[in-house]
Tab-separated table of C-alpha atoms and ligand atoms in Angstrom:
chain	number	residue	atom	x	y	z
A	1	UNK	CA	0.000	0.000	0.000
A	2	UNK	CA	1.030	3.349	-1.012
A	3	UNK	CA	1.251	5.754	2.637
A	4	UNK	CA	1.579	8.678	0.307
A	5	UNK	CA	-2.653	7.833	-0.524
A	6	UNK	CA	-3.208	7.234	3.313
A	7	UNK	CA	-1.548	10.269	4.181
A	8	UNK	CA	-3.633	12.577	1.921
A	9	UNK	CA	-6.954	10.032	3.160
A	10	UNK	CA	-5.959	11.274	6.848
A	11	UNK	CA	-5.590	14.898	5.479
A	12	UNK	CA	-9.022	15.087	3.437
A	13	UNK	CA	-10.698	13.805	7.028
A	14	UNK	CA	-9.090	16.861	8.684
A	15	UNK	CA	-6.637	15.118	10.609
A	16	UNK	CA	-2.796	16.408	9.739
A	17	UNK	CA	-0.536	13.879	8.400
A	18	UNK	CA	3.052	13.068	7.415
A	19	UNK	CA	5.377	10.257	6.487
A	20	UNK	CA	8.483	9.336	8.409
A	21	UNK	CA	10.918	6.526	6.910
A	22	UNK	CA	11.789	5.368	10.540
A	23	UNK	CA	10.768	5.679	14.177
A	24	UNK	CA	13.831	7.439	15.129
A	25	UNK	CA	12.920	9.964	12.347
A	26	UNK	CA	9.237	10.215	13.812
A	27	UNK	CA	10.413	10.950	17.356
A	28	UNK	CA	12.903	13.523	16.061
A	29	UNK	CA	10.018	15.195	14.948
A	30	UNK	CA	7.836	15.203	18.482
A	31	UNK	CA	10.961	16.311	20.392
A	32	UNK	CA	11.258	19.510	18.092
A	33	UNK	CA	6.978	20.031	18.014
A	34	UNK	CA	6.587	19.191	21.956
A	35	UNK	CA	8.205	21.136	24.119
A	36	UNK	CA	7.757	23.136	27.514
A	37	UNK	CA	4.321	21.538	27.869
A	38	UNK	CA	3.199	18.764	29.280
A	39	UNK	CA	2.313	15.077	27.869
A	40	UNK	CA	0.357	12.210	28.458
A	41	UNK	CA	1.266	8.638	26.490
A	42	UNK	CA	-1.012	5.975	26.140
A	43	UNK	CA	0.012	2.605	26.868
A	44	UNK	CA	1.836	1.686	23.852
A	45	UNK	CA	4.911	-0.568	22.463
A	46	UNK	CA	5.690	1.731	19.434
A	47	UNK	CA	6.500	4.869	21.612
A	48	UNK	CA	8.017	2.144	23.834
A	49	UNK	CA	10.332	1.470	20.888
A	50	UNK	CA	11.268	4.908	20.071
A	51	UNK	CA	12.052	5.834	23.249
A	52	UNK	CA	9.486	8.748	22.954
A	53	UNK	CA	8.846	9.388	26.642
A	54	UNK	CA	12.937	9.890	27.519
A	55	UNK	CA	13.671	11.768	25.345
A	56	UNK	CA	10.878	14.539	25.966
A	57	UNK	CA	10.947	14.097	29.697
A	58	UNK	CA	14.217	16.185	29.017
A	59	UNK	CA	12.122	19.545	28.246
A	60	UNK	CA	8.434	18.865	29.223
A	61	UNK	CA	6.588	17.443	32.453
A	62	UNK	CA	5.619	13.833	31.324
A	63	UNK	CA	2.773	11.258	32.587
A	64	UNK	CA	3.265	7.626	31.712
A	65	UNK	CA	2.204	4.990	33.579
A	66	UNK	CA	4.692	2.634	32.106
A	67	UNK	CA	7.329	4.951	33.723
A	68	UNK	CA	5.763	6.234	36.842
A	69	UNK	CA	2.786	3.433	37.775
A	70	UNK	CA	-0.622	3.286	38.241
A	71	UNK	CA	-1.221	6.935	39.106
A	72	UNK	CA	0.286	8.361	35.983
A	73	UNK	CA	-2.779	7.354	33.875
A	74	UNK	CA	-5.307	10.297	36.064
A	75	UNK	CA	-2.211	12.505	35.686
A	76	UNK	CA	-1.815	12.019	31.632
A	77	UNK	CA	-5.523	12.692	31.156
A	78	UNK	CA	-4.931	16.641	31.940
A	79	UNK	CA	-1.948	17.347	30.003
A	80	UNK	CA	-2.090	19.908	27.198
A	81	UNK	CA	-0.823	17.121	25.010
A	82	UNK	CA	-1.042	13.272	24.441
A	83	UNK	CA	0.428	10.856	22.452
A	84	UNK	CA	-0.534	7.343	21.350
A	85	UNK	CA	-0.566	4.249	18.692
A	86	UNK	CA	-3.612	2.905	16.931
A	87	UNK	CA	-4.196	-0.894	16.715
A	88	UNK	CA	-5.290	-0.687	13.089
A	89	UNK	CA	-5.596	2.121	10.431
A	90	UNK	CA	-7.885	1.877	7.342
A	91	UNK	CA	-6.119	3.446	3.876
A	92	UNK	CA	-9.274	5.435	3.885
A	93	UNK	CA	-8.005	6.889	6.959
A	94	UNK	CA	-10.033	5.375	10.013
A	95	UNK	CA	-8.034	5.329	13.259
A	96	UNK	CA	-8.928	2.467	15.632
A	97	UNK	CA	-8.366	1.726	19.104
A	98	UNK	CA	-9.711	-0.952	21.667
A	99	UNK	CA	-8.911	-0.408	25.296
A	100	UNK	CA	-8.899	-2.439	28.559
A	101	UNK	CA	-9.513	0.575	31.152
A	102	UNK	CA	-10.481	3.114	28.498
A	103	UNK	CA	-7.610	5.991	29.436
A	104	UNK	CA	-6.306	5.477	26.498
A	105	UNK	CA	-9.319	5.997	24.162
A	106	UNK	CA	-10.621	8.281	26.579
A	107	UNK	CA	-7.868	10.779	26.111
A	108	UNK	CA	-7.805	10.516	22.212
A	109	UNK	CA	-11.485	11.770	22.383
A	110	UNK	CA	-11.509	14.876	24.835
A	111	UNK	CA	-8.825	16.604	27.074
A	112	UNK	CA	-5.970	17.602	25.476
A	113	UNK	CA	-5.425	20.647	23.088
A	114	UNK	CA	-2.962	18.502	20.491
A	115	UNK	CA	-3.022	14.513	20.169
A	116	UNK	CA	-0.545	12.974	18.212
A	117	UNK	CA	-0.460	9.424	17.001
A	118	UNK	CA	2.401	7.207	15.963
A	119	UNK	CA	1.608	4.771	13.527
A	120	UNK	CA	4.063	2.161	12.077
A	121	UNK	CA	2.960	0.631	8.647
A	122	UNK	CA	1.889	-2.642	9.945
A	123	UNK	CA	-1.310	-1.403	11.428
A	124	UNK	CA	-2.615	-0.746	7.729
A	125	UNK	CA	-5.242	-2.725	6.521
A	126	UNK	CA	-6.955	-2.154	3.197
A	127	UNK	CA	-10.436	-1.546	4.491
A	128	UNK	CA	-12.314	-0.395	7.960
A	129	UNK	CA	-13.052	-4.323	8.352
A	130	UNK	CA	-9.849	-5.373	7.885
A	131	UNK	CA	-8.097	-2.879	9.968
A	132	UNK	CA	-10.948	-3.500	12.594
A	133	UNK	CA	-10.170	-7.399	12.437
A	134	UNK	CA	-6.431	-6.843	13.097
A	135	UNK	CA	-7.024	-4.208	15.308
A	136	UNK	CA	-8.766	-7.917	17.268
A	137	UNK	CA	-7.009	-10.523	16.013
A	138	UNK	CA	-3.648	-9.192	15.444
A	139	UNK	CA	-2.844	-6.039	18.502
A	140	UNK	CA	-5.091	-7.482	21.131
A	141	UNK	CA	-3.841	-11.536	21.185
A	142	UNK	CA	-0.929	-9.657	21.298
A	143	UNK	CA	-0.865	-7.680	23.926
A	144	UNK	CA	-2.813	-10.032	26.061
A	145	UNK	CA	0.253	-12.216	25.822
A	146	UNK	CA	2.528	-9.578	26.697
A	147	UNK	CA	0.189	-8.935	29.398
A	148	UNK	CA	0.557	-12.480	30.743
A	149	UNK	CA	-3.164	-12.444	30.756
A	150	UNK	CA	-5.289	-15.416	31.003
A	151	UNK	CA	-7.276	-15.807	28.105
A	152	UNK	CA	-7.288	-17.859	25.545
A	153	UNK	CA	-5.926	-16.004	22.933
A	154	UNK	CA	-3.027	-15.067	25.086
A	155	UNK	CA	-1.504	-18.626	24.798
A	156	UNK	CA	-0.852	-18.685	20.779
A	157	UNK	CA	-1.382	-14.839	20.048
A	158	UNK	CA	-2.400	-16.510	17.123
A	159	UNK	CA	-6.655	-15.139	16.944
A	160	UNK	CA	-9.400	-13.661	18.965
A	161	UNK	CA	-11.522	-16.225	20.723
A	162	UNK	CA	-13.967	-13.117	22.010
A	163	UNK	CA	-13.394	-14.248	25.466
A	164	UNK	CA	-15.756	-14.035	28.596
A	165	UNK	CA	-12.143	-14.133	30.767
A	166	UNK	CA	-12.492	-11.731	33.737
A	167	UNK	CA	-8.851	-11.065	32.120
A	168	UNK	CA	-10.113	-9.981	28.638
A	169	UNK	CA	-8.246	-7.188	27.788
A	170	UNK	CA	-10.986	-5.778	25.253
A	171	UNK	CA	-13.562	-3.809	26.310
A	172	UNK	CA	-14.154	-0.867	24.505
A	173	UNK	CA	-13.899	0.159	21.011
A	174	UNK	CA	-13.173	4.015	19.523
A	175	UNK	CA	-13.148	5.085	16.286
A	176	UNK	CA	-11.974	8.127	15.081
A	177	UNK	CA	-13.199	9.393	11.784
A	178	UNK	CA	-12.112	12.688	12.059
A	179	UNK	CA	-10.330	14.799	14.358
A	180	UNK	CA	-12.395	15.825	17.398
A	181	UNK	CA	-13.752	19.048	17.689
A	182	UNK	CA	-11.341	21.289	19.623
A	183	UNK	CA	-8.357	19.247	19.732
A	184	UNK	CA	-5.324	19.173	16.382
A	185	UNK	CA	-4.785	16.171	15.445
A	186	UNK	CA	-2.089	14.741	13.697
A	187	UNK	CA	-1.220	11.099	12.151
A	188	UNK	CA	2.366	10.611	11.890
A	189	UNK	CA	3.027	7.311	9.694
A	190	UNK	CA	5.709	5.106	10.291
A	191	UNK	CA	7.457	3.133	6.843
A	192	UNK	CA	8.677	0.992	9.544
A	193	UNK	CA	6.845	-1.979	11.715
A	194	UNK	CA	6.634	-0.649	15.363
A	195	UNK	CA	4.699	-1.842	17.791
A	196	UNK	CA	2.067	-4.850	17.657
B	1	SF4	S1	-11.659	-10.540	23.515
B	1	SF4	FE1	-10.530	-12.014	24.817
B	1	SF4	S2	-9.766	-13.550	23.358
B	1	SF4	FE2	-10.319	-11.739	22.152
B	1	SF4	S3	-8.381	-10.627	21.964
B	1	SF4	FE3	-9.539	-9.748	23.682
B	1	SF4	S4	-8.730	-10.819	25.474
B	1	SF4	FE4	-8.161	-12.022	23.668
Protein backbone atom coordinates (compact mmCIF):
# COMPACT_ATOMS: atom_id res chain seq x y z
CA UNK A 1 0.00 0.00 0.00
CA UNK A 2 1.03 3.35 -1.01
CA UNK A 3 1.25 5.75 2.64
CA UNK A 4 1.58 8.68 0.31
CA UNK A 5 -2.65 7.83 -0.52
CA UNK A 6 -3.21 7.23 3.31
CA UNK A 7 -1.55 10.27 4.18
CA UNK A 8 -3.63 12.58 1.92
CA UNK A 9 -6.95 10.03 3.16
CA UNK A 10 -5.96 11.27 6.85
CA UNK A 11 -5.59 14.90 5.48
CA UNK A 12 -9.02 15.09 3.44
CA UNK A 13 -10.70 13.80 7.03
CA UNK A 14 -9.09 16.86 8.68
CA UNK A 15 -6.64 15.12 10.61
CA UNK A 16 -2.80 16.41 9.74
CA UNK A 17 -0.54 13.88 8.40
CA UNK A 18 3.05 13.07 7.42
CA UNK A 19 5.38 10.26 6.49
CA UNK A 20 8.48 9.34 8.41
CA UNK A 21 10.92 6.53 6.91
CA UNK A 22 11.79 5.37 10.54
CA UNK A 23 10.77 5.68 14.18
CA UNK A 24 13.83 7.44 15.13
CA UNK A 25 12.92 9.96 12.35
CA UNK A 26 9.24 10.21 13.81
CA UNK A 27 10.41 10.95 17.36
CA UNK A 28 12.90 13.52 16.06
CA UNK A 29 10.02 15.20 14.95
CA UNK A 30 7.84 15.20 18.48
CA UNK A 31 10.96 16.31 20.39
CA UNK A 32 11.26 19.51 18.09
CA UNK A 33 6.98 20.03 18.01
CA UNK A 34 6.59 19.19 21.96
CA UNK A 35 8.20 21.14 24.12
CA UNK A 36 7.76 23.14 27.51
CA UNK A 37 4.32 21.54 27.87
CA UNK A 38 3.20 18.76 29.28
CA UNK A 39 2.31 15.08 27.87
CA UNK A 40 0.36 12.21 28.46
CA UNK A 41 1.27 8.64 26.49
CA UNK A 42 -1.01 5.98 26.14
CA UNK A 43 0.01 2.61 26.87
CA UNK A 44 1.84 1.69 23.85
CA UNK A 45 4.91 -0.57 22.46
CA UNK A 46 5.69 1.73 19.43
CA UNK A 47 6.50 4.87 21.61
CA UNK A 48 8.02 2.14 23.83
CA UNK A 49 10.33 1.47 20.89
CA UNK A 50 11.27 4.91 20.07
CA UNK A 51 12.05 5.83 23.25
CA UNK A 52 9.49 8.75 22.95
CA UNK A 53 8.85 9.39 26.64
CA UNK A 54 12.94 9.89 27.52
CA UNK A 55 13.67 11.77 25.35
CA UNK A 56 10.88 14.54 25.97
CA UNK A 57 10.95 14.10 29.70
CA UNK A 58 14.22 16.19 29.02
CA UNK A 59 12.12 19.55 28.25
CA UNK A 60 8.43 18.87 29.22
CA UNK A 61 6.59 17.44 32.45
CA UNK A 62 5.62 13.83 31.32
CA UNK A 63 2.77 11.26 32.59
CA UNK A 64 3.26 7.63 31.71
CA UNK A 65 2.20 4.99 33.58
CA UNK A 66 4.69 2.63 32.11
CA UNK A 67 7.33 4.95 33.72
CA UNK A 68 5.76 6.23 36.84
CA UNK A 69 2.79 3.43 37.77
CA UNK A 70 -0.62 3.29 38.24
CA UNK A 71 -1.22 6.94 39.11
CA UNK A 72 0.29 8.36 35.98
CA UNK A 73 -2.78 7.35 33.87
CA UNK A 74 -5.31 10.30 36.06
CA UNK A 75 -2.21 12.51 35.69
CA UNK A 76 -1.81 12.02 31.63
CA UNK A 77 -5.52 12.69 31.16
CA UNK A 78 -4.93 16.64 31.94
CA UNK A 79 -1.95 17.35 30.00
CA UNK A 80 -2.09 19.91 27.20
CA UNK A 81 -0.82 17.12 25.01
CA UNK A 82 -1.04 13.27 24.44
CA UNK A 83 0.43 10.86 22.45
CA UNK A 84 -0.53 7.34 21.35
CA UNK A 85 -0.57 4.25 18.69
CA UNK A 86 -3.61 2.91 16.93
CA UNK A 87 -4.20 -0.89 16.72
CA UNK A 88 -5.29 -0.69 13.09
CA UNK A 89 -5.60 2.12 10.43
CA UNK A 90 -7.88 1.88 7.34
CA UNK A 91 -6.12 3.45 3.88
CA UNK A 92 -9.27 5.44 3.89
CA UNK A 93 -8.00 6.89 6.96
CA UNK A 94 -10.03 5.38 10.01
CA UNK A 95 -8.03 5.33 13.26
CA UNK A 96 -8.93 2.47 15.63
CA UNK A 97 -8.37 1.73 19.10
CA UNK A 98 -9.71 -0.95 21.67
CA UNK A 99 -8.91 -0.41 25.30
CA UNK A 100 -8.90 -2.44 28.56
CA UNK A 101 -9.51 0.57 31.15
CA UNK A 102 -10.48 3.11 28.50
CA UNK A 103 -7.61 5.99 29.44
CA UNK A 104 -6.31 5.48 26.50
CA UNK A 105 -9.32 6.00 24.16
CA UNK A 106 -10.62 8.28 26.58
CA UNK A 107 -7.87 10.78 26.11
CA UNK A 108 -7.80 10.52 22.21
CA UNK A 109 -11.49 11.77 22.38
CA UNK A 110 -11.51 14.88 24.84
CA UNK A 111 -8.82 16.60 27.07
CA UNK A 112 -5.97 17.60 25.48
CA UNK A 113 -5.42 20.65 23.09
CA UNK A 114 -2.96 18.50 20.49
CA UNK A 115 -3.02 14.51 20.17
CA UNK A 116 -0.54 12.97 18.21
CA UNK A 117 -0.46 9.42 17.00
CA UNK A 118 2.40 7.21 15.96
CA UNK A 119 1.61 4.77 13.53
CA UNK A 120 4.06 2.16 12.08
CA UNK A 121 2.96 0.63 8.65
CA UNK A 122 1.89 -2.64 9.95
CA UNK A 123 -1.31 -1.40 11.43
CA UNK A 124 -2.62 -0.75 7.73
CA UNK A 125 -5.24 -2.73 6.52
CA UNK A 126 -6.96 -2.15 3.20
CA UNK A 127 -10.44 -1.55 4.49
CA UNK A 128 -12.31 -0.39 7.96
CA UNK A 129 -13.05 -4.32 8.35
CA UNK A 130 -9.85 -5.37 7.89
CA UNK A 131 -8.10 -2.88 9.97
CA UNK A 132 -10.95 -3.50 12.59
CA UNK A 133 -10.17 -7.40 12.44
CA UNK A 134 -6.43 -6.84 13.10
CA UNK A 135 -7.02 -4.21 15.31
CA UNK A 136 -8.77 -7.92 17.27
CA UNK A 137 -7.01 -10.52 16.01
CA UNK A 138 -3.65 -9.19 15.44
CA UNK A 139 -2.84 -6.04 18.50
CA UNK A 140 -5.09 -7.48 21.13
CA UNK A 141 -3.84 -11.54 21.18
CA UNK A 142 -0.93 -9.66 21.30
CA UNK A 143 -0.86 -7.68 23.93
CA UNK A 144 -2.81 -10.03 26.06
CA UNK A 145 0.25 -12.22 25.82
CA UNK A 146 2.53 -9.58 26.70
CA UNK A 147 0.19 -8.94 29.40
CA UNK A 148 0.56 -12.48 30.74
CA UNK A 149 -3.16 -12.44 30.76
CA UNK A 150 -5.29 -15.42 31.00
CA UNK A 151 -7.28 -15.81 28.10
CA UNK A 152 -7.29 -17.86 25.55
CA UNK A 153 -5.93 -16.00 22.93
CA UNK A 154 -3.03 -15.07 25.09
CA UNK A 155 -1.50 -18.63 24.80
CA UNK A 156 -0.85 -18.69 20.78
CA UNK A 157 -1.38 -14.84 20.05
CA UNK A 158 -2.40 -16.51 17.12
CA UNK A 159 -6.66 -15.14 16.94
CA UNK A 160 -9.40 -13.66 18.96
CA UNK A 161 -11.52 -16.22 20.72
CA UNK A 162 -13.97 -13.12 22.01
CA UNK A 163 -13.39 -14.25 25.47
CA UNK A 164 -15.76 -14.03 28.60
CA UNK A 165 -12.14 -14.13 30.77
CA UNK A 166 -12.49 -11.73 33.74
CA UNK A 167 -8.85 -11.07 32.12
CA UNK A 168 -10.11 -9.98 28.64
CA UNK A 169 -8.25 -7.19 27.79
CA UNK A 170 -10.99 -5.78 25.25
CA UNK A 171 -13.56 -3.81 26.31
CA UNK A 172 -14.15 -0.87 24.50
CA UNK A 173 -13.90 0.16 21.01
CA UNK A 174 -13.17 4.02 19.52
CA UNK A 175 -13.15 5.09 16.29
CA UNK A 176 -11.97 8.13 15.08
CA UNK A 177 -13.20 9.39 11.78
CA UNK A 178 -12.11 12.69 12.06
CA UNK A 179 -10.33 14.80 14.36
CA UNK A 180 -12.40 15.83 17.40
CA UNK A 181 -13.75 19.05 17.69
CA UNK A 182 -11.34 21.29 19.62
CA UNK A 183 -8.36 19.25 19.73
CA UNK A 184 -5.32 19.17 16.38
CA UNK A 185 -4.79 16.17 15.44
CA UNK A 186 -2.09 14.74 13.70
CA UNK A 187 -1.22 11.10 12.15
CA UNK A 188 2.37 10.61 11.89
CA UNK A 189 3.03 7.31 9.69
CA UNK A 190 5.71 5.11 10.29
CA UNK A 191 7.46 3.13 6.84
CA UNK A 192 8.68 0.99 9.54
CA UNK A 193 6.85 -1.98 11.72
CA UNK A 194 6.63 -0.65 15.36
CA UNK A 195 4.70 -1.84 17.79
CA UNK A 196 2.07 -4.85 17.66
S1 LIG B 1 -11.66 -10.54 23.51
FE1 LIG B 1 -10.53 -12.01 24.82
S2 LIG B 1 -9.77 -13.55 23.36
FE2 LIG B 1 -10.32 -11.74 22.15
S3 LIG B 1 -8.38 -10.63 21.96
FE3 LIG B 1 -9.54 -9.75 23.68
S4 LIG B 1 -8.73 -10.82 25.47
FE4 LIG B 1 -8.16 -12.02 23.67
Amino acid sequence: MELEKVCENLKARGFKAQIFPDGKAAADYLNGAIDGTSVGFGGSVTLDEIGLCDALSAHNETHWHWKGGAGERGAAMTTEVYVSSVNGLSEDGELINIDGRGNRVAATLYGHKRVYFVVGQNKIAPTYEEALWRARNIAAPKNAQRLGMKTPCAVRADRCYDCKSPERICRGLVVLWRPMLDAETEVLLVRENLGL
